[in-house]
Coordinates of C-alpha atoms in Angstrom, one line a residue:
X1 CA 0.3 0.2 -0.4
X2 CA 2.0 3.8 -0.5
X3 CA -0.2 7.1 0.8
X4 CA 0.9 10.0 -1.5
X5 CA 0.7 13.6 -0.6
X6 CA 0.3 15.6 -4.0
X7 CA 0.9 19.2 -3.9
X8 CA 1.4 22.1 -7.2
X9 CA 5.0 20.6 -7.9
X10 CA 5.4 17.6 -5.8
X11 CA 4.0 13.9 -4.9
X12 CA 5.7 11.8 -2.3
X13 CA 5.0 7.8 -1.4
X14 CA 5.3 6.8 1.8
X15 CA 5.2 2.6 2.0
X16 CA 3.1 1.5 5.5
X17 CA 4.1 -1.7 6.6
X18 CA 1.1 -4.0 8.3
X19 CA 1.3 -7.0 9.5
X20 CA 0.0 -10.0 8.1
X21 CA -0.5 -12.4 11.0
X22 CA -4.4 -12.6 11.9
X23 CA -5.8 -11.1 14.5
X24 CA -2.0 -9.7 16.0
X25 CA -1.9 -6.2 13.7
X26 CA -2.2 -3.4 16.3
X27 CA -4.9 -0.5 15.9
X28 CA -3.8 2.6 17.2
X29 CA -7.2 5.3 16.4
X30 CA -8.8 5.5 13.0
X31 CA -7.7 7.9 11.1
X32 CA -10.4 9.6 10.4
X33 CA -10.7 12.7 8.3
X34 CA -13.4 15.6 7.3
X35 CA -13.7 17.1 3.6
X36 CA -12.5 15.8 0.1
X37 CA -10.8 13.1 -0.3
X38 CA -10.7 10.5 -3.0
X39 CA -8.5 7.7 -4.0
X40 CA -6.4 7.9 -7.4
X41 CA -10.0 5.9 -8.5
X42 CA -12.3 8.6 -7.3
X43 CA -14.0 5.6 -5.1
X44 CA -14.4 5.9 -1.4
X45 CA -14.2 2.7 -0.4
X46 CA -15.3 0.9 2.4
X47 CA -18.1 3.1 3.3
X48 CA -17.6 4.9 6.8
X49 CA -15.1 1.9 8.0
X50 CA -11.9 3.3 9.1
X51 CA -8.2 1.9 7.9
X52 CA -5.7 1.8 10.8
X53 CA -2.1 2.9 9.7
X54 CA 1.2 2.4 11.7
X55 CA 3.9 5.3 12.2
X56 CA 6.7 6.5 14.0
X57 CA 5.2 8.3 17.4
X58 CA 5.2 11.8 18.1
X59 CA 4.6 14.0 14.9
X60 CA 1.7 15.6 15.4
X61 CA 4.0 18.5 18.5
X62 CA 6.4 18.5 15.2
X63 CA 3.8 20.2 13.1
X64 CA 2.8 23.9 12.3
X65 CA 0.5 25.8 14.4
X66 CA -1.4 26.1 11.3
X67 CA -0.8 22.7 10.2
X68 CA -2.1 21.1 14.0
X69 CA -5.4 23.3 13.7
X70 CA -6.7 22.2 10.6
X71 CA -5.6 18.3 11.2
X72 CA -8.2 16.4 12.1
X73 CA -6.2 13.7 13.2
X74 CA -2.8 12.7 14.1
X75 CA -2.5 10.4 10.9
X76 CA -2.3 13.0 8.0
X77 CA -0.1 14.8 10.6
X78 CA 2.1 11.4 10.7
X79 CA 1.6 10.8 7.2
X80 CA 3.2 14.3 6.2
X81 CA 5.5 14.6 9.0
X82 CA 7.2 11.3 7.5
X83 CA 7.9 13.2 4.6
X84 CA 10.4 15.6 6.0
X85 CA 13.7 15.2 6.9
X86 CA 15.7 16.3 9.6
X87 CA 16.5 20.0 9.9
X88 CA 14.7 20.6 6.5
X89 CA 11.8 22.4 6.1
X90 CA 8.9 20.7 5.0
X91 CA 8.5 20.2 1.2
X92 CA 5.6 21.4 -0.6
X93 CA 3.3 18.3 -0.6
X94 CA 4.0 18.3 3.5
X95 CA 1.6 21.6 3.1
X96 CA -1.0 19.5 1.7
X97 CA -1.9 19.1 5.5
X98 CA -3.6 21.9 5.8
X99 CA -6.3 20.7 3.5
X100 CA -6.4 17.6 4.6
X101 CA -10.1 15.2 4.9
X102 CA -11.1 12.1 4.5
X103 CA -14.5 10.2 5.7
X104 CA -12.9 6.9 4.7
X105 CA -10.3 4.6 4.7
X106 CA -7.7 3.8 1.4
X107 CA -8.7 0.8 -0.2
X108 CA -5.3 -1.7 -0.5
X109 CA -3.2 -0.7 -3.1
X110 CA -4.7 2.8 -4.2
X111 CA -3.2 6.3 -3.3
X112 CA -4.7 8.7 -1.6
X113 CA -4.2 12.6 -3.4
X114 CA -4.3 15.4 -1.0
X115 CA -4.9 18.5 -3.2
X116 CA -3.7 21.6 -1.5
X117 CA -1.3 24.8 -2.0
X118 CA -1.6 26.5 1.4
X119 CA 2.4 26.6 3.2
X120 CA 3.5 27.7 6.7
X121 CA 5.9 29.9 5.9
X122 CA 4.6 32.8 8.1
X123 CA 4.8 29.8 11.7
X124 CA 6.2 30.8 14.4
X125 CA 6.8 26.8 14.8
X126 CA 8.0 26.4 11.2
X127 CA 11.8 24.8 12.1
X128 CA 10.4 22.7 15.3
X129 CA 10.5 19.4 12.8
X130 CA 10.5 15.4 13.2
X131 CA 14.0 13.9 13.8
X132 CA 13.0 10.7 11.2
X133 CA 13.5 11.3 7.2
X134 CA 11.3 8.5 6.0
X135 CA 9.6 6.2 7.4
X136 CA 10.9 3.9 4.2
X137 CA 13.7 3.3 7.1
X138 CA 11.2 1.4 10.0
X139 CA 11.8 -1.8 8.8
X140 CA 15.8 -1.1 8.1
X141 CA 17.5 -0.1 10.1
X142 CA 20.5 0.8 8.0
X143 CA 22.0 3.1 9.9
X144 CA 22.2 0.4 13.1
X145 CA 24.9 -1.9 12.2
X146 CA 25.6 -3.5 15.7
X147 CA 23.3 -6.3 17.4
X148 CA 23.6 -3.6 20.4
X149 CA 22.3 -1.0 18.7
X150 CA 19.2 -3.4 17.3
X151 CA 19.2 -4.9 20.4
X152 CA 18.0 -0.8 21.8
X153 CA 16.1 0.8 19.2
X154 CA 14.6 -1.7 16.8
X155 CA 10.7 -2.2 17.6
X156 CA 10.4 0.9 18.8
X157 CA 12.2 4.4 17.5
X158 CA 11.2 3.3 14.2
X159 CA 7.9 2.6 13.5
X160 CA 7.0 1.8 16.5
X161 CA 2.7 1.5 16.9
X162 CA 2.2 3.8 19.8
X163 CA 1.4 7.5 19.1
X164 CA 4.4 9.1 21.9
X165 CA 7.0 10.8 22.2
X166 CA 8.0 8.8 25.2
X167 CA 11.6 7.3 24.6
X168 CA 10.5 4.3 26.4
X169 CA 7.6 2.6 25.1
X170 CA 4.3 2.7 27.3
X171 CA 3.1 -0.1 28.6
X172 CA -1.0 -0.8 26.9
X173 CA -2.7 -2.2 30.0
X174 CA -6.2 -3.8 28.0
X175 CA -8.0 -6.7 28.0
X176 CA -10.3 -5.4 24.9
X177 CA -9.7 -2.9 21.8
X178 CA -13.3 -0.7 21.2
X179 CA -15.4 -0.5 17.7
X180 CA -16.3 3.6 17.6
X181 CA -19.5 2.0 15.6
X182 CA -20.7 -0.9 14.5
X183 CA -19.5 -0.7 11.1
X184 CA -16.4 -0.5 12.3
X185 CA -16.5 -4.0 13.5
X186 CA -18.2 -5.6 10.3
X187 CA -15.0 -3.8 8.5
X188 CA -12.7 -5.6 11.1
X189 CA -14.9 -9.1 11.0
X190 CA -14.1 -8.7 6.8
X191 CA -11.0 -7.9 6.8
X192 CA -10.8 -4.6 5.5
X193 CA -9.4 -2.9 8.9
X194 CA -6.9 -3.9 11.5
X195 CA -7.6 -4.8 15.1
X196 CA -6.3 -6.6 17.9
X197 CA -9.8 -6.6 19.1
X198 CA -9.0 -9.1 22.4
X199 CA -6.1 -8.9 24.3
X200 CA -5.4 -12.9 24.2
X201 CA -4.8 -12.2 20.7
X202 CA -2.5 -8.8 21.1
X203 CA -1.1 -6.2 22.4
X204 CA 0.9 -2.8 21.6
X205 CA 3.4 -2.9 23.8
X206 CA 3.8 -6.9 23.6
X207 CA 3.8 -6.0 19.8
X208 CA 7.0 -3.7 20.3
X209 CA 8.7 -6.3 21.6
X210 CA 8.4 -9.1 19.1
X211 CA 8.8 -6.6 16.6
X212 CA 12.6 -6.0 18.2
X213 CA 13.5 -9.9 19.3
X214 CA 12.6 -10.7 15.4
X215 CA 15.4 -7.8 14.4
X216 CA 17.5 -9.5 16.9
X217 CA 16.9 -13.0 15.1
X218 CA 16.5 -12.0 11.1
X219 CA 13.0 -13.5 11.7
X220 CA 9.6 -12.3 9.5
X221 CA 8.0 -12.9 12.7
X222 CA 7.9 -13.4 16.6
X223 CA 5.3 -14.6 18.8
X224 CA 6.0 -13.7 22.5
X225 CA 4.4 -16.2 25.1
X226 CA 3.9 -16.5 29.0
X227 CA 6.6 -18.3 29.4
X228 CA 9.6 -20.0 27.7
X229 CA 8.0 -23.2 28.4
X230 CA 4.8 -22.3 27.1
X231 CA 6.4 -21.5 23.7
X232 CA 7.6 -25.2 23.5
X233 CA 4.8 -26.6 24.7
X234 CA 2.8 -24.6 22.4
X235 CA 5.1 -25.0 19.3
X236 CA 4.6 -28.4 19.7
X237 CA 1.1 -29.2 19.5
X238 CA 0.8 -26.5 16.4
X239 CA 3.6 -28.1 14.6
X240 CA 3.2 -32.0 15.7
X241 CA 0.0 -33.7 13.8
X242 CA -1.0 -36.8 16.2
X243 CA 0.4 -39.8 15.4
X244 CA 4.0 -37.5 14.4
X245 CA 7.2 -38.1 15.2
X246 CA 9.8 -35.7 17.5
X247 CA 13.6 -35.8 17.1
X248 CA 15.5 -34.4 20.5
X249 CA 18.6 -34.6 22.2
X250 CA 19.5 -36.7 25.8
X251 CA 20.6 -33.6 27.2
X252 CA 17.9 -30.8 27.8
X253 CA 15.5 -29.2 30.6
X254 CA 13.8 -31.5 32.3
X255 CA 10.1 -30.3 32.3
X256 CA 10.9 -30.6 28.5
X257 CA 11.5 -34.0 28.7
X258 CA 8.7 -34.5 30.6
X259 CA 6.0 -33.0 28.2
X260 CA 7.6 -34.9 25.4
X261 CA 7.7 -38.7 26.9
X262 CA 4.3 -38.1 29.3
X263 CA 1.8 -35.8 27.5
X264 CA 2.8 -35.9 23.8
X265 CA 2.3 -39.9 23.9
X266 CA -1.2 -39.2 24.8
X267 CA -1.9 -38.3 21.5
X268 CA -0.3 -40.1 19.4
X269 CA 3.4 -38.6 18.9
X270 CA 6.4 -40.6 19.7
X271 CA 10.1 -39.4 20.0
X272 CA 13.7 -40.7 19.2
X273 CA 15.8 -39.2 22.3
X274 CA 19.2 -39.0 20.3
X275 CA 23.0 -37.6 21.8
X276 CA 23.3 -34.1 20.9
X277 CA 26.4 -34.5 18.6
X278 CA 25.2 -38.4 17.2
X279 CA 24.3 -37.1 13.7
X280 CA 23.4 -41.6 12.6
X281 CA 21.0 -41.7 14.6
X282 CA 19.2 -38.7 13.8
X283 CA 19.6 -39.6 10.3
X284 CA 18.1 -43.3 11.4
X285 CA 15.2 -41.6 12.9
X286 CA 14.3 -39.6 9.9
X287 CA 14.5 -42.5 7.3
X288 CA 12.4 -44.7 9.9
X289 CA 9.9 -42.4 10.4
X290 CA 7.4 -39.4 9.4
X291 CA 9.7 -37.0 11.8
X292 CA 7.4 -33.4 12.2
X293 CA 10.1 -31.8 14.2
X294 CA 12.8 -32.0 15.4
X295 CA 13.8 -29.8 19.1
X296 CA 16.4 -29.0 20.6
X297 CA 18.7 -26.7 23.0
X298 CA 22.3 -25.2 21.3
X299 CA 24.2 -25.8 23.8
X300 CA 21.8 -27.4 26.0
X301 CA 21.2 -27.9 29.5
X302 CA 22.8 -28.5 32.5
X303 CA 26.1 -30.2 29.9
X304 CA 26.3 -27.2 27.5
X305 CA 26.4 -29.1 24.2
X306 CA 26.2 -27.8 21.2
X307 CA 24.2 -29.4 18.0
X308 CA 25.3 -28.1 14.3
X309 CA 22.7 -26.3 13.4
X310 CA 23.8 -25.9 9.8
X311 CA 24.0 -30.1 9.3
X312 CA 20.6 -30.7 11.4
X313 CA 18.5 -28.3 9.0
X314 CA 20.1 -29.8 5.8
X315 CA 19.3 -33.3 7.2
X316 CA 15.8 -32.7 8.2
X317 CA 14.9 -30.3 5.9
X318 CA 15.5 -33.3 3.0
X319 CA 13.1 -34.9 4.8
X320 CA 10.8 -32.6 5.5
X321 CA 11.0 -32.1 9.2
X322 CA 10.9 -28.9 10.7
X323 CA 14.4 -27.3 13.0
X324 CA 13.4 -25.6 16.3
X325 CA 16.0 -24.7 18.4
X326 CA 16.4 -23.2 22.0
X327 CA 19.0 -21.1 21.9
X328 CA 18.2 -19.4 25.7
X329 CA 21.7 -20.3 26.4
X330 CA 23.3 -19.0 23.6
X331 CA 21.8 -15.3 23.5
X332 CA 20.7 -13.8 20.0
X333 CA 24.1 -12.7 20.0
X334 CA 26.3 -15.3 20.9
X335 CA 24.6 -17.3 18.3
X336 CA 21.8 -16.7 15.1
X337 CA 20.5 -19.9 14.4
X338 CA 17.9 -18.7 11.5
X339 CA 21.1 -17.6 9.5
X340 CA 22.9 -21.1 10.5
X341 CA 19.8 -22.7 9.0
X342 CA 16.7 -23.9 11.2
X343 CA 13.0 -23.1 11.0
X344 CA 12.6 -21.6 14.5
X345 CA 14.6 -20.0 17.5
X346 CA 12.8 -19.8 20.7
X347 CA 14.5 -18.2 23.9
X348 CA 12.6 -18.6 27.4
X349 CA 12.9 -14.2 27.4
X350 CA 12.9 -14.8 31.6
X351 CA 16.4 -16.0 31.7
X352 CA 19.5 -13.1 29.2
X353 CA 16.5 -11.2 27.3
X354 CA 15.0 -10.0 30.8
X355 CA 17.8 -10.1 32.4
X356 CA 16.7 -9.4 35.8
X357 CA 15.4 -12.5 37.5
X358 CA 12.0 -10.0 37.7
X359 CA 9.9 -11.6 34.5
X360 CA 9.5 -14.3 32.9
X361 CA 8.2 -14.8 29.0
X362 CA 8.6 -16.6 26.4
X363 CA 9.1 -16.0 23.1
X364 CA 9.2 -18.0 19.2
X365 CA 10.4 -16.6 16.2
X366 CA 10.4 -17.5 12.5
X367 CA 9.4 -17.3 9.0
X368 CA 5.9 -16.0 8.9
X369 CA 4.5 -19.3 8.0
X370 CA 5.6 -21.2 10.8
X371 CA 5.0 -18.9 13.5
X372 CA 1.4 -18.1 12.4
X373 CA 0.5 -21.6 12.6
X374 CA 1.6 -21.1 16.5
X375 CA 0.2 -18.2 17.0
X376 CA -3.3 -19.3 15.7
X377 CA -2.6 -22.9 18.8
X378 CA -1.5 -19.6 20.7
X379 CA -4.5 -17.9 20.5
X380 CA -7.0 -20.9 21.4
X381 CA -4.9 -22.0 24.6
X382 CA -3.9 -18.2 25.9
X383 CA -0.9 -18.6 27.3
X384 CA -0.7 -14.7 26.7
X385 CA 2.5 -12.7 28.1
X386 CA 0.8 -9.8 30.5
X387 CA 1.8 -5.9 28.2
X388 CA 3.5 -5.3 32.1
X389 CA 6.2 -8.4 31.3
X390 CA 6.9 -7.2 28.0
X391 CA 7.6 -3.8 29.2
X392 CA 10.6 -5.3 31.8
X393 CA 12.1 -7.2 29.1
X394 CA 11.9 -4.8 26.5
X395 CA 14.0 -2.5 29.3
X396 CA 16.2 -5.5 29.5
X397 CA 16.6 -6.1 26.4
X398 CA 18.7 -2.1 26.4
X399 CA 21.5 -4.1 28.1
X400 CA 21.6 -7.1 26.5
X401 CA 24.6 -6.7 24.9
X402 CA 26.7 -5.2 27.6
X403 CA 25.4 -7.6 30.1
X404 CA 26.6 -10.7 27.7
X405 CA 29.7 -9.5 26.6
X406 CA 30.1 -9.1 31.2
X407 CA 28.3 -12.8 31.8
X408 CA 30.5 -14.3 28.4
X409 CA 34.7 -12.5 29.6
X410 CA 34.1 -13.9 33.4
X411 CA 32.9 -17.7 32.3
X412 CA 35.2 -18.0 30.1
X413 CA 37.7 -17.1 32.7
X414 CA 35.7 -19.0 35.9
X415 CA 35.7 -22.1 33.3
X416 CA 40.0 -22.3 32.7
X417 CA 40.3 -21.3 36.3
X418 CA 37.7 -24.3 37.6
X419 CA 39.5 -26.1 35.1
X420 CA 42.2 -26.0 36.6
X421 CA 41.3 -25.9 40.3
X422 CA 42.5 -29.1 41.8
X423 CA 39.0 -29.8 43.5
X424 CA 37.2 -29.6 40.6
X425 CA 36.7 -33.3 38.5
X426 CA 35.3 -31.5 35.1
X427 CA 34.2 -28.5 34.4
X428 CA 31.4 -28.2 31.0
X429 CA 31.4 -25.0 29.1
X430 CA 32.4 -24.8 25.3
X431 CA 34.3 -22.5 25.3
X432 CA 36.9 -24.7 26.5
X433 CA 39.1 -27.1 24.5
X434 CA 38.2 -30.2 26.6
X435 CA 34.7 -29.9 25.5
X436 CA 33.6 -32.2 23.1
X437 CA 32.0 -29.6 20.9
X438 CA 34.1 -26.9 21.4
X439 CA 35.4 -26.7 17.7
X440 CA 31.5 -26.7 16.6
X441 CA 31.2 -23.8 19.2
X442 CA 34.0 -21.3 17.8
X443 CA 32.4 -22.3 14.2
X444 CA 28.8 -21.3 15.3
X445 CA 28.6 -18.8 18.6
X446 CA 30.7 -15.5 18.6
X447 CA 30.3 -16.4 22.2
X448 CA 30.0 -18.6 24.7
X449 CA 27.5 -17.0 27.7
X450 CA 27.8 -16.8 31.5
X451 CA 26.6 -20.6 32.1
X452 CA 29.5 -23.0 33.7
X453 CA 28.5 -26.4 35.0
X454 CA 31.0 -28.3 36.3
X455 CA 31.8 -31.2 39.2
X456 CA 32.8 -31.3 42.5
X457 CA 35.6 -33.8 43.7
X458 CA 33.4 -35.3 46.4
X459 CA 30.0 -36.7 47.4
X460 CA 27.0 -34.9 48.0
X461 CA 27.2 -33.5 50.6
X462 CA 31.0 -31.9 49.8
X463 CA 29.2 -30.4 47.5
X464 CA 26.5 -28.9 49.5
X465 CA 29.2 -27.6 51.7
X466 CA 30.5 -25.8 48.5
X467 CA 27.3 -24.3 47.2
X468 CA 26.8 -22.8 51.4
X469 CA 29.7 -22.0 51.3
X470 CA 29.4 -19.2 48.3
X471 CA 28.6 -15.4 49.3
X472 CA 27.5 -13.8 46.5
X473 CA 25.5 -16.1 44.1
X474 CA 21.9 -17.3 44.9
X475 CA 20.8 -20.8 45.2
X476 CA 18.2 -20.9 42.8
X477 CA 16.7 -22.0 39.6
X478 CA 17.0 -20.0 36.9
X479 CA 20.2 -18.1 35.0
X480 CA 21.0 -15.3 32.6
X481 CA 20.3 -12.9 35.3
X482 CA 22.3 -9.5 36.6
X483 CA 23.0 -11.8 39.5
X484 CA 24.5 -14.8 39.9
X485 CA 23.1 -17.7 40.8
X486 CA 24.4 -21.2 41.7
X487 CA 22.1 -24.8 42.1
X488 CA 23.0 -28.3 42.1
X489 CA 20.4 -29.8 39.3
X490 CA 20.2 -32.9 41.2
X491 CA 18.8 -31.7 44.4
X492 CA 17.0 -28.7 41.8
X493 CA 16.0 -30.2 39.5
X494 CA 16.3 -33.8 39.4
X495 CA 15.7 -34.5 43.9
X496 CA 12.6 -36.5 43.0
X497 CA 14.2 -39.5 41.4
X498 CA 16.5 -41.9 42.7
X499 CA 20.3 -41.4 42.4
X500 CA 20.6 -44.6 39.8
X501 CA 17.6 -42.6 37.9
X502 CA 19.3 -39.5 38.2
X503 CA 22.6 -41.0 37.3
X504 CA 21.0 -41.7 33.6
X505 CA 20.7 -38.7 32.9
X506 CA 24.3 -37.7 33.8
X507 CA 23.3 -35.4 37.1
X508 CA 25.6 -36.7 39.7
X509 CA 25.5 -35.8 43.1
X510 CA 28.2 -33.1 42.5
X511 CA 27.3 -31.6 39.5
X512 CA 27.2 -28.0 39.9
X513 CA 25.6 -25.3 37.5
X514 CA 26.4 -21.6 37.8
X515 CA 25.7 -18.8 36.4
X516 CA 27.4 -15.6 36.6
X517 CA 26.2 -12.4 36.8
X518 CA 27.4 -9.0 35.6
X519 CA 29.1 -8.7 39.3
X520 CA 33.0 -7.8 39.4
X521 CA 35.0 -10.7 38.2
X522 CA 37.5 -10.6 41.3
X523 CA 34.8 -10.3 43.5
X524 CA 33.0 -14.0 42.0
X525 CA 36.3 -15.5 41.6
X526 CA 37.6 -14.7 45.2
X527 CA 34.4 -16.1 46.1
X528 CA 34.6 -19.3 44.3
X529 CA 38.7 -19.8 45.7
X530 CA 37.2 -19.8 49.6
X531 CA 34.0 -21.4 48.4
X532 CA 36.8 -24.4 47.0
X533 CA 39.0 -24.0 49.5
X534 CA 36.1 -24.4 52.6
X535 CA 36.1 -28.1 51.6

């Protein structure tokens, strides 16, 4: 769709992109105008209903006084202001806002033409201009080359659907979205206008976060859900048919394994469980089953094993299977699973994306086609992310690069320190040469994350004494936050199993998982060393 403003001497076309996923499109106030406006074909499409467009924020203030007086809706003001370049006077086309008049929306594929020869050269606010050159930059963000900059600005500074001059994205706390007239509701139902309609189908604050993650992951679409487990389970239910088959790995988050092994079989869905490096096992499963989905973490939990994402994706795609990688341990900064060939990248946003141990959330990113399938299932199941949680994750992502850089550095140094310590039997960290997938990790990751797992030289009692002697980290589940966290998986996650049953999964009593925060390395090093000396 293009919208144009025309004066006697110029014409400016500004493309505006509407979200394609059904039922999940932002719906700011309807742009209604009065006066004489027609499409290029001369028609007034759709009667008196309205089309909702997405504009860059806060343009009305930056129009001239006369433009603000004569503009009957913020939408026209934004259309014109979006064409102004920074520190340049408005073009003749921009002056057309004074006569902007419309009582109906625009049909898809048609141009809106507004004719006016008025100017604002005598207005006192003539030099108060907007800071963006064009709406065309909304999706391109060509001036943001670094992932850290993208994590801060994507989805917000350009293209935010919420009209505001606030730097931070507002929280839209609403459970439903209203229609001004019944005709507007009918237009929405017949897909001539757009709306979230109901809180379960979307929220402007949440959409900002979805767009931010999509840009960071290089994805067409992102779906936010209430937690990482919600994202995993809804994704599987949406993409694996009854009687389908999943391939997953031995090392993974326990609750994910429970869902695959306990709940999915009730729907006739079976699974093959292979070692993360067992390519022959994957090929066997693909040849002997109609595999719908390959799903694993990379790195995995808690042994930080790595999967050859590029090779796995080629093998699975040849058999028509979808590949989903849980990249929570890696973060979008350390690994780009979609660029390596995966179809879906999943994150527990509770961890590094949120980054402050204060919010639950999950997300999946990929092509619009695949994510739309999951979104439709999500709309039925209703695991909706609260907009306040979305705001906290948006806030957390502003410091994502700074936190991850510090955590990568601390974890690498601590892993090397622990591996050389006589009271540590074994260390699991992709950044170590001793790690079984170290070379693979170097190939497909730019950093190895902030979690280090290791085995203390001793039994469960000795390991408990080590953990209890630590002064900085909290004994808690989760990871990826500013505060360091430590736990013994045998107690924290597998205590309901016997020692022999835990050993089947490699979970020994002396295993420790340490998530390093952003504290000073020297403080963490001293704390770990004194705790080791205590055993």
